[in-house]
Coordinates of C-alpha atoms in Angstrom, one line a residue:
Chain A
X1 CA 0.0 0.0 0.0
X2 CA 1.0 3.3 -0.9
X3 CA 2.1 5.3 1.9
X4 CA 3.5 8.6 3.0
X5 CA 4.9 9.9 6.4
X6 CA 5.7 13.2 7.6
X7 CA 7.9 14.1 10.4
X8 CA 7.4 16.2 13.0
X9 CA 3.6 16.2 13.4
X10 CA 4.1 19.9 14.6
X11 CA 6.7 22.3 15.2
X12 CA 7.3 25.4 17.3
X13 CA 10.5 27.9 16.5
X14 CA 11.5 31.1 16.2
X15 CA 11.3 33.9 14.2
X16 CA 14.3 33.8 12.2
X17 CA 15.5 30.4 12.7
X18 CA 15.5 27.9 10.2
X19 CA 14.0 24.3 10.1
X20 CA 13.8 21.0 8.3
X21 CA 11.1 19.0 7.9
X22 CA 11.0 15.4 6.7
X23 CA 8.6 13.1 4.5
X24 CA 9.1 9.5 3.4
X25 CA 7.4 7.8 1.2
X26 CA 7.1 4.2 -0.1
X27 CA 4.9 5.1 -3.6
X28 CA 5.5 2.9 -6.2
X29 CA 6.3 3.5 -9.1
X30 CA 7.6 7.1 -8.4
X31 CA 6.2 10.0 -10.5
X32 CA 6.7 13.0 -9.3
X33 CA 7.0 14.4 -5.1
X34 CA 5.1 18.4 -4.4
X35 CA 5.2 19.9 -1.0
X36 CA 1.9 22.0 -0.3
X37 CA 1.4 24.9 2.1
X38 CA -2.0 25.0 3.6
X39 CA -2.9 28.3 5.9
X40 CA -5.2 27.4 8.3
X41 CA -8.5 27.4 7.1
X42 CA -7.7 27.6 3.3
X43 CA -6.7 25.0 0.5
X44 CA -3.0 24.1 0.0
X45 CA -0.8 25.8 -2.4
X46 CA 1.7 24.6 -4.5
X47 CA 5.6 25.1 -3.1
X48 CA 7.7 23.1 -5.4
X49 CA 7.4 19.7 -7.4
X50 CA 10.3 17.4 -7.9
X51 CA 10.2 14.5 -10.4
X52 CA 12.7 11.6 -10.1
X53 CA 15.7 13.0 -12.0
X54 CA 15.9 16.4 -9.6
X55 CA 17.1 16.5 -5.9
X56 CA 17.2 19.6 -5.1
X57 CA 14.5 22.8 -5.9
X58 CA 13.6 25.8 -4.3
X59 CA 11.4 28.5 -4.3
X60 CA 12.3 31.7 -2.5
X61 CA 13.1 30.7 1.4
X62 CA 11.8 27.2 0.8
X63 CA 13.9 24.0 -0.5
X64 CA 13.0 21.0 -1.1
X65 CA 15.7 17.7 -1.4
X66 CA 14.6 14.5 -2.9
X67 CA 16.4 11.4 -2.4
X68 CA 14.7 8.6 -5.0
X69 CA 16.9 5.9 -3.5
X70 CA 15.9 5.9 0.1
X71 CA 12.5 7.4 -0.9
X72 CA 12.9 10.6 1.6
X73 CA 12.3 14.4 0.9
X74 CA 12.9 17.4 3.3
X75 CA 11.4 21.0 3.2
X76 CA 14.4 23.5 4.5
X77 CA 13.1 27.1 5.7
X78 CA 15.7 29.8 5.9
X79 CA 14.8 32.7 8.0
X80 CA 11.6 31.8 8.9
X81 CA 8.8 34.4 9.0
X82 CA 5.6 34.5 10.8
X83 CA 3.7 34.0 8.1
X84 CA 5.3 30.2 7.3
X85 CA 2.9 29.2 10.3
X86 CA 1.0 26.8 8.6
X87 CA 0.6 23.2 7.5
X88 CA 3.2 21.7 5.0
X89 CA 1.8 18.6 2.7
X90 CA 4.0 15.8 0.9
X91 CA 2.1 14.6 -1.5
X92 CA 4.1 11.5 -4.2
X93 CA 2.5 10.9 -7.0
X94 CA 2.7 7.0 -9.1
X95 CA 2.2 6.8 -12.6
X96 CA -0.9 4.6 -12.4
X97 CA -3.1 7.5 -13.1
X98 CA -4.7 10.3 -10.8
X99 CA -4.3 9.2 -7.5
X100 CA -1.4 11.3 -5.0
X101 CA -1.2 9.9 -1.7
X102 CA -1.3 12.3 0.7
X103 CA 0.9 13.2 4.1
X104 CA -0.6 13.6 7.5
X105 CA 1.5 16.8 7.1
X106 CA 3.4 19.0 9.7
X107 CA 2.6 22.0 11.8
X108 CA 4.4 24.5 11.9
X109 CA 4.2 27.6 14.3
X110 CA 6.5 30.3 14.1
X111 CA 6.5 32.6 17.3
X112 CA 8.1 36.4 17.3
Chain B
X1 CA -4.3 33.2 -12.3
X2 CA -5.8 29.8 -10.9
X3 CA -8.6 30.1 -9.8
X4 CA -11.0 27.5 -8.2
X5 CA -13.9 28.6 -5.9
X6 CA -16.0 26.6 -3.8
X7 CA -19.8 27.8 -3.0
X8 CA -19.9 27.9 0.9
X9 CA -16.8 28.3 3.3
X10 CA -18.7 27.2 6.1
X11 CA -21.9 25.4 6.4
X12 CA -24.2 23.9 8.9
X13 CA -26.7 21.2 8.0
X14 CA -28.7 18.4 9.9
X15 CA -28.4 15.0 10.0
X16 CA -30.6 13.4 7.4
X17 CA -30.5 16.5 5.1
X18 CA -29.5 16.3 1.6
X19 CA -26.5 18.2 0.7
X20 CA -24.6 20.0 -2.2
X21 CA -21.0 21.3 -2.3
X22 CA -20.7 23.1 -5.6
X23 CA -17.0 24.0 -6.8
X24 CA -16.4 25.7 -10.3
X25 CA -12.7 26.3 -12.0
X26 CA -11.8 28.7 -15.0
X27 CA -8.8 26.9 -16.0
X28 CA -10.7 25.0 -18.5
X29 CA -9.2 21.8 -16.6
X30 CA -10.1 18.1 -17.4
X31 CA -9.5 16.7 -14.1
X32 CA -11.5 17.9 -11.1
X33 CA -11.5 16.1 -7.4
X34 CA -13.4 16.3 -4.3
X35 CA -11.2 15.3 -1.1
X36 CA -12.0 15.6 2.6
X37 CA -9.5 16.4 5.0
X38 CA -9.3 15.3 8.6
X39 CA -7.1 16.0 11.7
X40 CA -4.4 12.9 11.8
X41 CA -6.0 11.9 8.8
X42 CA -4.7 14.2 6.0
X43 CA -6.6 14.7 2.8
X44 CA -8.5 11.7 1.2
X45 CA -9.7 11.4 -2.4
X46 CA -13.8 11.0 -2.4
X47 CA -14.4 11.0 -6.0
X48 CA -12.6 12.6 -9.1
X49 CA -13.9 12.9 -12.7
X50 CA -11.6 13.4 -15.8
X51 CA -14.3 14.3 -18.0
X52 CA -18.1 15.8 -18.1
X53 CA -20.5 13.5 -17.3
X54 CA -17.1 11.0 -16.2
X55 CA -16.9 10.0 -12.7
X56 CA -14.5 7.8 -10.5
X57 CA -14.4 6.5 -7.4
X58 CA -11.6 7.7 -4.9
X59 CA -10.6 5.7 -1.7
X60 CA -13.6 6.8 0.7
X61 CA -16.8 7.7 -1.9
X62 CA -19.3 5.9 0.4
X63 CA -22.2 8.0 1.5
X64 CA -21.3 10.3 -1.4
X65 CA -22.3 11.1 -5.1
X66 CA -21.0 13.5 -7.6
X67 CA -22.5 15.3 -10.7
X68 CA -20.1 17.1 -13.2
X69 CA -22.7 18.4 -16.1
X70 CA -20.2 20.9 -17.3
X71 CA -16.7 21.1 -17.5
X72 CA -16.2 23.7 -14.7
X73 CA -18.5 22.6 -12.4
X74 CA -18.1 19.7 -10.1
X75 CA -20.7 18.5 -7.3
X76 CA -20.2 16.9 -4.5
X77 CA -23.5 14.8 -3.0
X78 CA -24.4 14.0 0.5
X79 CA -27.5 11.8 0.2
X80 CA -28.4 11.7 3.5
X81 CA -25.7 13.9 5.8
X82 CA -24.8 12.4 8.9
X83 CA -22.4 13.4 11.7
X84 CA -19.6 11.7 10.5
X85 CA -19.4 13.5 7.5
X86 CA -18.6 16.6 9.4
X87 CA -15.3 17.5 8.2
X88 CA -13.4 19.9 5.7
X89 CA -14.2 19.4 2.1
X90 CA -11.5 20.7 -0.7
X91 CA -12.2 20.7 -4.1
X92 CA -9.1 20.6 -6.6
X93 CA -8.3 21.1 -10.7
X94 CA -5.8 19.9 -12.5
X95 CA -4.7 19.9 -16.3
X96 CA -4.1 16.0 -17.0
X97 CA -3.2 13.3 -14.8
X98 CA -1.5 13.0 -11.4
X99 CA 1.6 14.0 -13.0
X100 CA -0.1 17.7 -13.2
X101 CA -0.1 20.4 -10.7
X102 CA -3.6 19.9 -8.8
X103 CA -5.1 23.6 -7.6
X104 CA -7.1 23.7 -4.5
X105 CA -10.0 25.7 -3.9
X106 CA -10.7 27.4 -0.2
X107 CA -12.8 24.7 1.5
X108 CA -15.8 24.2 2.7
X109 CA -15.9 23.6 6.4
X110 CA -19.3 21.6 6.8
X111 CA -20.9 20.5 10.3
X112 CA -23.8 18.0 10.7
X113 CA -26.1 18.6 14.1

């Protein structure tokens, strides 16, 4: 079964500070791996998409690391603002066709 | 710029009551989805439809039905609500297949009394 976990549930730093945060995954076959940012009480938004081939992206203060042999990802946050409070999403896609399996995601709170 | 919109953000409805989540994109998408999400539980696929009048089960559709007459309009069903079903609902767009960006809309935060 197609499965993906994220790590921390929730976190609590800083403003400022920078953090990590972790997914792993066990979809198969691989497609393609996006981490969403959901603000509380909205609908996630795109951050980056990584197909098999790339291992590193980023967007702005965000970047995201794919490792397609040990089936991880990580979400780095420099300088975290405020505003980065929020839920982050792995989501892997397979190449069956439409279905992404989803991440529990991770919490974060960032405190001034 | 993307834009998927959902009909209600919040909405309040009794158990036994028949209800309709509407959700509409102008991106002229094929593929449109209807997930719920839950605390701990993250967001599970209800039903998706990658063509009008084209409809496919997800991995919880029980208790649900769907209707997509028209390309930008997809609706989400609850026959008969009941409390369980009281959760966030997020509709979503995307170009092709899973290899394409999905777009979200805001949610719809429904409650069943």
């Amino acid at each position: 079964k197609n499965q993906v976990e994220q790590s921390p549930q929730s976190l609590i730093i800083l403003e400022g500070k920078n953090c990590t945060l972790q997914c792993n995954y066990t979809v198969s076959p691989f497609s393609n791996l996006r981490w969403y940012k959901q603000d509380t009480g909205r609908g996630p938004v795109s951050l980056t998409i990584m197909t098999f081939s790339e291992n590193t992206k980023s967007n702005g203060r965000y970047t995201a690391t794919l490792d397609a042999d040990t089936k991880q990802s990580s979400l780095h946050i420099t300088a975290s603002q405020l505003s980065d409070s929020a839920s982050y999403i792995c989501v892997v896609s397979d190449n069956a066709g439409n279905m992404l399996t989803f991440g529990g995601g991770t919490r974060l709170m960032v405190k001034p | 710029d993307v834009k998927v919109t959902q009909s209600s953000r919040y909405l309040v409805k009794r158990t036994g009551e028949k209800v309709f989540l509407e959700c509409v994109q102008d991106m002229d998408h094929e593929n449109m989805f209807w997930y719920r999400q839950d605390p701990g539980l993250g967001l599970r696929l209800i039903y998706f439809s990658y063509d009008v009048k084209m409809k496919e089960k997800g991995d919880i559709p029980e208790g649900y039905s769907v209707s997509r007459e028209k390309k930008e309009r997809f609706s989400l069903i609850l026959e008969s609500a009941s409390t369980n079903q009281t959760s966030m609902y997020l509709c979503a767009s995307s170009l092709g297949t899973a290899t394409y960006e999905q777009y979200f809309g805001p949610g719809t935060r429904l409650t069943v009394t």
